[in-house]
CSV table of N, CA and C in Angstrom, one decimal:
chain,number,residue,atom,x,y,z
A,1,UNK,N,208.8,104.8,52.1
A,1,UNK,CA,208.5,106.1,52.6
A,1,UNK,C,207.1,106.5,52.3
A,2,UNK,N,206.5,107.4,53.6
A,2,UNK,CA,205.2,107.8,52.6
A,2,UNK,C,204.9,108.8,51.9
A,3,UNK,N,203.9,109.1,51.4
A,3,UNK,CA,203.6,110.5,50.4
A,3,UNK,C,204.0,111.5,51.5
A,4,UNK,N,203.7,111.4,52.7
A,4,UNK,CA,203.8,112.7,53.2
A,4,UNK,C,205.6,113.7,53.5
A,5,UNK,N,206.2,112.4,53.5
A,5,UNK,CA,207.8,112.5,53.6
A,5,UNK,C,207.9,113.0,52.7
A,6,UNK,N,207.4,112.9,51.5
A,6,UNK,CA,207.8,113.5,49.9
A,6,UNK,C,207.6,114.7,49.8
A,7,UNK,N,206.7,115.1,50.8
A,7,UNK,CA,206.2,116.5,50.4
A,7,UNK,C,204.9,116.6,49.8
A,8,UNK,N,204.2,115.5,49.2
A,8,UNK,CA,203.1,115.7,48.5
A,8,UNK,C,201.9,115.5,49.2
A,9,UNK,N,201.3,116.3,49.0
A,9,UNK,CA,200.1,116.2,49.3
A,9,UNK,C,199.2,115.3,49.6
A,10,UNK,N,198.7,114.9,50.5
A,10,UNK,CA,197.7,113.5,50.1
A,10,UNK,C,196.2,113.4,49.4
A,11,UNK,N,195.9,112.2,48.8
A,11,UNK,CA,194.5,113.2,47.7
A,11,UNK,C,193.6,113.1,48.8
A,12,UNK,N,192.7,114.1,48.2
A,12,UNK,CA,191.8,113.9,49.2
A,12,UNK,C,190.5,113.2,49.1
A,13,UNK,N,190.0,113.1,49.5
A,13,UNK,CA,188.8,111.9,50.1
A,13,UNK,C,188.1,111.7,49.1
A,14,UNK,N,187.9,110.4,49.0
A,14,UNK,CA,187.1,110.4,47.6
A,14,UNK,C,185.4,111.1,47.6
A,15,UNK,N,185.3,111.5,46.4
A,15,UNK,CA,183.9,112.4,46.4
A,15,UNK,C,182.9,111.5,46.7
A,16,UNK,N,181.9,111.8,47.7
A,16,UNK,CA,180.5,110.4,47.6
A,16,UNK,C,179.4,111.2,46.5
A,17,UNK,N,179.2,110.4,45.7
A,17,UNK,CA,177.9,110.6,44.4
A,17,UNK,C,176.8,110.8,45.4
A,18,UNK,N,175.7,111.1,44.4
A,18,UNK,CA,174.3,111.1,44.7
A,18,UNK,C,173.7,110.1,44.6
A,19,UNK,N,174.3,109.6,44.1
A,19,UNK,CA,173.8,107.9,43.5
A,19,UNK,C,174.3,106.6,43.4
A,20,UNK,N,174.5,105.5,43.7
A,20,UNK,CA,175.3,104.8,42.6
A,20,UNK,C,175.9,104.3,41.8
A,21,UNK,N,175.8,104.9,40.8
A,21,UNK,CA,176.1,105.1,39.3
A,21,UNK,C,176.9,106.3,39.2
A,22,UNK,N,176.7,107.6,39.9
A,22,UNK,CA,176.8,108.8,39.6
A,22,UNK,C,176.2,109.6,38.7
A,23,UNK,N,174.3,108.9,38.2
A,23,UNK,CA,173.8,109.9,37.0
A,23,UNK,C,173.6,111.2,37.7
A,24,UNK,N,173.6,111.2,39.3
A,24,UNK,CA,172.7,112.6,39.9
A,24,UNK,C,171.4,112.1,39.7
A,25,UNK,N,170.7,113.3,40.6
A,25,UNK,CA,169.5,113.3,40.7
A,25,UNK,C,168.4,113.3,39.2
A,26,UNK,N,167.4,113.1,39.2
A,26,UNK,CA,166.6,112.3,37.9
A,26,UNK,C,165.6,113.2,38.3
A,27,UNK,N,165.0,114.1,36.9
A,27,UNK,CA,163.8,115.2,37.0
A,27,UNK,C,162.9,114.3,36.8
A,28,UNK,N,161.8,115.1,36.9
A,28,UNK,CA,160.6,114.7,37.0
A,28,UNK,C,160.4,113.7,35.9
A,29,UNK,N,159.3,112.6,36.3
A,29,UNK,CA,158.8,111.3,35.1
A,29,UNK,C,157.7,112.8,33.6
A,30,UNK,N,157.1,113.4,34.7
A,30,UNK,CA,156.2,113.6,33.9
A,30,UNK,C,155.9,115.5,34.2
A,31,UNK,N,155.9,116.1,33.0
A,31,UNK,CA,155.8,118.0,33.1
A,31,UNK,C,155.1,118.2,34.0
A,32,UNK,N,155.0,119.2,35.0
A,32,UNK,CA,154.7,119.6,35.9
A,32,UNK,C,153.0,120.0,35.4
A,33,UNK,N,152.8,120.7,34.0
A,33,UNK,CA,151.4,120.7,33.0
A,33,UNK,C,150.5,119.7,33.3
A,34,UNK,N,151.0,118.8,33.2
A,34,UNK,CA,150.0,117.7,32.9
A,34,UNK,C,149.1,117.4,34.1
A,35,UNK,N,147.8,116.7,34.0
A,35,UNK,CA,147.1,116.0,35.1
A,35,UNK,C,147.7,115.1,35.8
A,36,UNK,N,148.8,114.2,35.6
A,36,UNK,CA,149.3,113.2,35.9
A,36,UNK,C,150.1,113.7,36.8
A,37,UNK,N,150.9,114.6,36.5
A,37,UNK,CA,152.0,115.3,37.8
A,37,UNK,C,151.3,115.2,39.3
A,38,UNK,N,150.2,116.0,39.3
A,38,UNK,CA,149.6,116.1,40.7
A,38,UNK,C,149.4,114.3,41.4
A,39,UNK,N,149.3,114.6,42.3
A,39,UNK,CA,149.1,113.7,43.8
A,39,UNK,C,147.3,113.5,43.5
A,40,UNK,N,147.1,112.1,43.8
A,40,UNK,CA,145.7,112.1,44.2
A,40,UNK,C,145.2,112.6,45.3
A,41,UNK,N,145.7,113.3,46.4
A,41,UNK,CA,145.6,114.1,47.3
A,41,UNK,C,144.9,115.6,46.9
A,42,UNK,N,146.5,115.7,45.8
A,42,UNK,CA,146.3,117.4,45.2
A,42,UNK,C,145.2,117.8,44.7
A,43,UNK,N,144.9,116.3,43.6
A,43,UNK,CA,143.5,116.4,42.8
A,43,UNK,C,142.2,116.6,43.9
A,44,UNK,N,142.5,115.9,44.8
A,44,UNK,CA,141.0,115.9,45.7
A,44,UNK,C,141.3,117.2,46.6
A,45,UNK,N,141.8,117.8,46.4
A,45,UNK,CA,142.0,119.1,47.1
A,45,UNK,C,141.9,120.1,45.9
A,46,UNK,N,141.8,119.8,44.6
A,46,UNK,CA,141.5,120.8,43.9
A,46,UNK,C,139.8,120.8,43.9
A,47,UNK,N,139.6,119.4,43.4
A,47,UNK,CA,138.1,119.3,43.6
A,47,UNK,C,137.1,119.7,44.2
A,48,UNK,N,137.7,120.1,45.9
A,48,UNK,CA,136.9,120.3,46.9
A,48,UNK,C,137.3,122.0,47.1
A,49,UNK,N,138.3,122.4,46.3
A,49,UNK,CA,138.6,124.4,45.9
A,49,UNK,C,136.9,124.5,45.0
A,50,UNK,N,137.0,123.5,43.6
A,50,UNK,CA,136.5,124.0,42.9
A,50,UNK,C,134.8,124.0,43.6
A,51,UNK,N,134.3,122.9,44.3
A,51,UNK,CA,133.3,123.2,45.0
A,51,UNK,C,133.0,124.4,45.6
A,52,UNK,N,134.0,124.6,46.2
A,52,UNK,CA,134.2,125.8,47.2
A,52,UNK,C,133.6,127.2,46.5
A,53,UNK,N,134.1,127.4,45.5
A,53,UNK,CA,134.3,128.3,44.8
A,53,UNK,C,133.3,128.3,44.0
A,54,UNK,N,132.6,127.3,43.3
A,54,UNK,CA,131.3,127.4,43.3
A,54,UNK,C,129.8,128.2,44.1
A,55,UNK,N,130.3,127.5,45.3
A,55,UNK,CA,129.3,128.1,46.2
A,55,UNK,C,129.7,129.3,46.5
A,56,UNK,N,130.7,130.1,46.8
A,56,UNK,CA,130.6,130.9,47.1
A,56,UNK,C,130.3,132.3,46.2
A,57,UNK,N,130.2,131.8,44.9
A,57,UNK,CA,129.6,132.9,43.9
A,57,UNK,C,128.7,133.3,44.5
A,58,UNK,N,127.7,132.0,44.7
A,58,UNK,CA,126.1,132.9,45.4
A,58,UNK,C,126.2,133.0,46.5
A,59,UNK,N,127.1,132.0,47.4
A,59,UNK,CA,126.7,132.6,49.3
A,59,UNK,C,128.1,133.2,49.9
A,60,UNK,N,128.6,134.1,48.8
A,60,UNK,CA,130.0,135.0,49.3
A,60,UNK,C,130.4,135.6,51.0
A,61,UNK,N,128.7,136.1,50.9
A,61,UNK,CA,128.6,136.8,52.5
A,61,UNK,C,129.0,136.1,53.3
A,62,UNK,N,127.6,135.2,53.4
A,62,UNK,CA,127.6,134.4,54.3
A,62,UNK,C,128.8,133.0,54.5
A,63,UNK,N,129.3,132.8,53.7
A,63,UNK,CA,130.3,132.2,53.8
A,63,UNK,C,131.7,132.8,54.2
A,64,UNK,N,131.9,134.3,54.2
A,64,UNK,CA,133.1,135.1,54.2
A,64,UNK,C,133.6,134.9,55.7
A,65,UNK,N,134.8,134.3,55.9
A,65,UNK,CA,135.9,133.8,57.0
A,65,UNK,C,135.4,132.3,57.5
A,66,UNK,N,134.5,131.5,56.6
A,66,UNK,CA,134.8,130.5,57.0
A,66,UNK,C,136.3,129.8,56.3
A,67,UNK,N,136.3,128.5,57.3
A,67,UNK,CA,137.7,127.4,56.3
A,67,UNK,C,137.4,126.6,56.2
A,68,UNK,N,137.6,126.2,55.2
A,68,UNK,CA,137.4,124.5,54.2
A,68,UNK,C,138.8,123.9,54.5
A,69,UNK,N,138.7,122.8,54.8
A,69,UNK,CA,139.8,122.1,54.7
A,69,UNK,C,139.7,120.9,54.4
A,70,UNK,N,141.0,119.9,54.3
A,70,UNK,CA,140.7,118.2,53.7
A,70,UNK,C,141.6,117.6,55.1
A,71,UNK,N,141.3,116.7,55.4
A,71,UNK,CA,141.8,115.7,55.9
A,71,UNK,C,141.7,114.2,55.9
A,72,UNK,N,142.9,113.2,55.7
A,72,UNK,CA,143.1,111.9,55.0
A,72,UNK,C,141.2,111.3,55.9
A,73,UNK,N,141.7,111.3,57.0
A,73,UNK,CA,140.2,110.3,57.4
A,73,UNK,C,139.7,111.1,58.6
A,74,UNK,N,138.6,110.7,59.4
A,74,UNK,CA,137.9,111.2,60.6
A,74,UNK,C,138.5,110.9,62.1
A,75,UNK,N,138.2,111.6,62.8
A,75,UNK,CA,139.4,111.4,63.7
A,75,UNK,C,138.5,109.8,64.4
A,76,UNK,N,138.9,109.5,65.5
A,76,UNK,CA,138.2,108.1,66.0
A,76,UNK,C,137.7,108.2,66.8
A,77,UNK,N,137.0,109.4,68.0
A,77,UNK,CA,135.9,109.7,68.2
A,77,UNK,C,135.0,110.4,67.5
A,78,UNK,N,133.9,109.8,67.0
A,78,UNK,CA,132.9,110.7,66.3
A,78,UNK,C,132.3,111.2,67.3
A,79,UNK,N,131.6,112.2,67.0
A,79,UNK,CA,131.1,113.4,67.3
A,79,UNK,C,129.1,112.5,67.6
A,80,UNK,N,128.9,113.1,69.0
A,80,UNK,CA,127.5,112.2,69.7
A,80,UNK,C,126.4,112.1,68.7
A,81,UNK,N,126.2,113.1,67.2
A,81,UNK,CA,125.1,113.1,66.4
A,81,UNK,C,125.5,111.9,65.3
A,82,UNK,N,126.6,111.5,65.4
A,82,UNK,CA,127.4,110.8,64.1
A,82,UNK,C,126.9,108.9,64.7
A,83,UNK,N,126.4,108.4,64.3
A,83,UNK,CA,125.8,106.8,64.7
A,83,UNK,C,126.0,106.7,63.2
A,84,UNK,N,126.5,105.2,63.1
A,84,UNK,CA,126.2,104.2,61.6
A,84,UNK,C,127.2,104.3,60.7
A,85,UNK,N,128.2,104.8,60.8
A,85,UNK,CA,129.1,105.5,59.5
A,85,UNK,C,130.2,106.0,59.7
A,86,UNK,N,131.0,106.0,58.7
A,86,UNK,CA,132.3,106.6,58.7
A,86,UNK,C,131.8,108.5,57.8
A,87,UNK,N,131.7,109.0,58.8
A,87,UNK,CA,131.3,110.5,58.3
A,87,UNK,C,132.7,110.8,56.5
A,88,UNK,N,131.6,111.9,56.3
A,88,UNK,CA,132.5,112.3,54.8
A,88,UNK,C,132.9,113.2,54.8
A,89,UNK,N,132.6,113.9,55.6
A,89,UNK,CA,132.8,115.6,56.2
A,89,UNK,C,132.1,116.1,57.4
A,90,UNK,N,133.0,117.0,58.1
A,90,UNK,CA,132.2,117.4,59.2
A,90,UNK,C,131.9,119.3,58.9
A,91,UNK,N,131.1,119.4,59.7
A,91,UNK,CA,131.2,121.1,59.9
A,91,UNK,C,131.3,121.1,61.3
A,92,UNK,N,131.9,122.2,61.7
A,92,UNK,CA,132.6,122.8,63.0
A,92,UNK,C,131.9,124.3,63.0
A,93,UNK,N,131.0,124.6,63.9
A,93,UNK,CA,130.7,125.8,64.5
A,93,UNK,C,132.1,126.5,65.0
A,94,UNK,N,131.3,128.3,64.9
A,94,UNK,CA,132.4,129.0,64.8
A,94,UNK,C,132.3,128.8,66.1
A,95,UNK,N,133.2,129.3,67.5
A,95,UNK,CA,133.6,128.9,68.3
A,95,UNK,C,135.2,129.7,69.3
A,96,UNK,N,134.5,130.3,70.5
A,96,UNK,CA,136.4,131.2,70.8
A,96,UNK,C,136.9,131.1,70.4
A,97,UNK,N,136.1,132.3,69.1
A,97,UNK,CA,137.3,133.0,68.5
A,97,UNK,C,137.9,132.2,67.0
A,98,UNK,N,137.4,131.1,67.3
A,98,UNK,CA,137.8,130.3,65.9
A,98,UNK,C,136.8,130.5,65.1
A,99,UNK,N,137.3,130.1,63.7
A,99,UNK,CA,136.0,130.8,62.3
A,99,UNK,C,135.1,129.4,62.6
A,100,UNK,N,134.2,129.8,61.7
A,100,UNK,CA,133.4,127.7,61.4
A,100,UNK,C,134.4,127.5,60.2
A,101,UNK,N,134.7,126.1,60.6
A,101,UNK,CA,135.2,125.3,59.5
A,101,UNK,C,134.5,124.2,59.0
A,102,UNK,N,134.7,123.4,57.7
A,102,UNK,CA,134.3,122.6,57.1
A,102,UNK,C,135.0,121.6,56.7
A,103,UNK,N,135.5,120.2,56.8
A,103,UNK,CA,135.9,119.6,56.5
A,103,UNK,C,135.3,118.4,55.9
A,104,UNK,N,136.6,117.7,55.1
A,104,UNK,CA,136.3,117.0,54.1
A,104,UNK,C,137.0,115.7,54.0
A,105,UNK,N,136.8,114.7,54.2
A,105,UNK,CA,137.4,113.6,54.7
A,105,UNK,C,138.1,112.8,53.5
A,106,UNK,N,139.1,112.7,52.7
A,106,UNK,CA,139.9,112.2,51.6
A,106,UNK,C,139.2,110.9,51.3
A,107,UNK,N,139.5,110.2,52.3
A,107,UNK,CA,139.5,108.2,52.1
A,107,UNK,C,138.0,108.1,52.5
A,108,UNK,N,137.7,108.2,53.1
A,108,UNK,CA,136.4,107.7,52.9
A,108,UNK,C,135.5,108.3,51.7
A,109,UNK,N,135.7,109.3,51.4
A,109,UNK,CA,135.1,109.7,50.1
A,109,UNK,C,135.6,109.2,49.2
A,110,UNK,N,136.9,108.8,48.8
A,110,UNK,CA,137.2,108.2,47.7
A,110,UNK,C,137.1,106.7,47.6
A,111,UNK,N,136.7,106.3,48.7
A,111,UNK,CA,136.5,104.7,49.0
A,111,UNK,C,135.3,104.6,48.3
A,112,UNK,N,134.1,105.6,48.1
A,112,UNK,CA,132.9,105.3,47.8
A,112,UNK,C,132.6,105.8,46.6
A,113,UNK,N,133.6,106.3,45.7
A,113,UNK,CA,133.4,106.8,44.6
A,113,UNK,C,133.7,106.1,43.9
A,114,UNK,N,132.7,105.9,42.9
A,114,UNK,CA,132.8,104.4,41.7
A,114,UNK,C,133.8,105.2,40.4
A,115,UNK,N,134.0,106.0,40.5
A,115,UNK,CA,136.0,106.7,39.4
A,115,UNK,C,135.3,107.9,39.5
A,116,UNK,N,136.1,108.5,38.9
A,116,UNK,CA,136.7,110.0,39.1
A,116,UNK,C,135.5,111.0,38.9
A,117,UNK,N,134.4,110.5,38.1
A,117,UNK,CA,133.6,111.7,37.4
A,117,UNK,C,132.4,111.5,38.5
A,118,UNK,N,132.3,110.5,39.2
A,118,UNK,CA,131.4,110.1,40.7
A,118,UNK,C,132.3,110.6,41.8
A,119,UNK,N,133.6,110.9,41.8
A,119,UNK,CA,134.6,111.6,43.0
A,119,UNK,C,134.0,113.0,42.9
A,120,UNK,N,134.2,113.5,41.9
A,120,UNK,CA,133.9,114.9,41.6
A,120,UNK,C,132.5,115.2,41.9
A,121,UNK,N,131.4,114.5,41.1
A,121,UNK,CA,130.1,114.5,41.7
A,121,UNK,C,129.8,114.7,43.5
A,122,UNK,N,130.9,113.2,44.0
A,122,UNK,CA,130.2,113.2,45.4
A,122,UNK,C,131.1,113.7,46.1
A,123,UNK,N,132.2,114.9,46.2
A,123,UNK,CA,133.0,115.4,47.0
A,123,UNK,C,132.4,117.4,46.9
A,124,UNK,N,131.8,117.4,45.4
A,124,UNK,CA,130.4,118.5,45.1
A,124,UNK,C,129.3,118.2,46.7
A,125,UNK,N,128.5,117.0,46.1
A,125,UNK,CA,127.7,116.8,47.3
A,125,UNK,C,128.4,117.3,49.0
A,126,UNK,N,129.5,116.6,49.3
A,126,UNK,CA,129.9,116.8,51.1
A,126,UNK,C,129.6,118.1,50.8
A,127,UNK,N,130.7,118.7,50.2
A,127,UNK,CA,130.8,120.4,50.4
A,127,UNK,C,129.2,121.0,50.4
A,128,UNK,N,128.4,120.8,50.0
A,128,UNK,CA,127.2,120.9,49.9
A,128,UNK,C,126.3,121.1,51.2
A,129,UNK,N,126.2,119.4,51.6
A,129,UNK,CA,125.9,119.0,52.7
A,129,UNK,C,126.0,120.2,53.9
A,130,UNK,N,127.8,120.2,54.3
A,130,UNK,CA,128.3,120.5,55.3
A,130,UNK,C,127.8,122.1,55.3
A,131,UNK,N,128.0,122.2,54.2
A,131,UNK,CA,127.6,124.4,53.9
A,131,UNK,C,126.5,124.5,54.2
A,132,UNK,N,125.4,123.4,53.8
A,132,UNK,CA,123.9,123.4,53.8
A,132,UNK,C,123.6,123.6,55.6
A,133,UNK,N,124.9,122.9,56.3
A,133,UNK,CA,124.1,122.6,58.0
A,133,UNK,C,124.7,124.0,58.8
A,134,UNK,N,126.1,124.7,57.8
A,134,UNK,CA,126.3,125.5,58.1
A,134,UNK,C,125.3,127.0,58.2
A,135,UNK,N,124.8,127.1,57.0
A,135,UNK,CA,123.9,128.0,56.4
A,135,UNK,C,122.0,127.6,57.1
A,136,UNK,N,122.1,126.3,57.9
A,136,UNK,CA,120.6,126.4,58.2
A,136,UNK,C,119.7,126.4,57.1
A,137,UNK,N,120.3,125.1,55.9
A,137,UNK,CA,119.5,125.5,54.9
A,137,UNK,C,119.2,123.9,54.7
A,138,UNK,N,118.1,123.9,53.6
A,138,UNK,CA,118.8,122.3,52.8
A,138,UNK,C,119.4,122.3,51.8
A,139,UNK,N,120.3,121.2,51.8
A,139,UNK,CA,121.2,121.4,50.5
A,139,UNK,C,120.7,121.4,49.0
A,140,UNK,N,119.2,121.3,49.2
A,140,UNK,CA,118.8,121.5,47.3
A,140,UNK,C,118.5,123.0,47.3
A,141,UNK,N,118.6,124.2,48.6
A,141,UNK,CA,118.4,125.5,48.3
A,141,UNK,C,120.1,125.9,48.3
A,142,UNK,N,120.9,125.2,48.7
A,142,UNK,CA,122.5,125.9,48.5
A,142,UNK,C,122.8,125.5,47.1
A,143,UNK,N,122.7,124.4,47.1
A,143,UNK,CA,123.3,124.3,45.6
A,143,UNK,C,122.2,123.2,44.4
A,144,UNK,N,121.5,123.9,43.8
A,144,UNK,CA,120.0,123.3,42.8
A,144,UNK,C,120.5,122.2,42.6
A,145,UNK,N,121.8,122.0,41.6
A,145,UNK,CA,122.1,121.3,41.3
A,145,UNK,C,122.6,119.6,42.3
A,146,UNK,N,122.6,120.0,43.9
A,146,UNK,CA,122.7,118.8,44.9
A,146,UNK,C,122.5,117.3,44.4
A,147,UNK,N,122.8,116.5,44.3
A,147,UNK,CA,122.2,115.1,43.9
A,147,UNK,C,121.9,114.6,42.8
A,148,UNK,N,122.3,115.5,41.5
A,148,UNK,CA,121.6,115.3,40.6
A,148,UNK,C,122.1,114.4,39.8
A,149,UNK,N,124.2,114.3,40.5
A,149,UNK,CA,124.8,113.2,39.6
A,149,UNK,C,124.5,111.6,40.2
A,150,UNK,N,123.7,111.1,40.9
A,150,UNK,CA,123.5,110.1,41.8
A,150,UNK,C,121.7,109.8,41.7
């Protein structure tokens, strides 16, 4: 006869885990505190804040409604002034209605940085550069210190 002739209930469906094993899900390797938590992404996006933010102590004005941003690499048409290279940033005139923006190319800048304290040096530098073509300036009057880690 079966369970159900009996009257009883039938069990119900076995539970599916999250896992395996059933430990459940596993927190983080390492405190959210630490430098290690972030993404090398994050890092190179803090990098290119802290530039940011630098410059704009002195050129607040003139910089006020531009946008900085990062992106992994450059798209695959360059732009008719760009010959010889894999660009490290671009600047974008402002434009209907859109702000000027600045951009900052991840991989190719980190391809050319000999470790981290030359990442920081030369991702200082683009932001520099790009603000400098923005601003109609050269980059040793935006930021004195331009070039100085190279």
């Amino acid at each position: 006869m079966s369970s159900l002739a009996r009257g009883r209930v039938p069990d119900p469906a076995p539970v599916r885990r999250r896992d395996r094993r059933g430990r459940g899900l596993r927190g983080p390797l390492l405190p959210t505190d630490v430098p290690g938590y972030r993404t090398r992404a994050q890092r190179f996006d803090e990098l290119v804040l802290d530039s940011v933010e630098r410059l704009e102590k002195r050129w607040s004005r003139q910089l006020d409604g531009t946008e900085f941003a990062v992106e992994d690499v450059p798209p695959s048409n360059p732009a008719p002034w760009e010959r010889g290279g894999v660009p490290l940033g671009r600047y974008f005139p402002a434009d209907a209605g859109l702000p000027a923006r600045v951009v900052v190319y991840r991989r190719p800048v980190e391809s050319r940085a000999l470790d981290v304290a030359d990442l920081g040096e030369l991702v200082r530098d683009v932001v520099v550069e790009q603000v400098a073509h923005l601003l109609g300036k050269a980059p040793e009057d935006v930021d004195p210190e331009y070039g100085d880690g190279h």
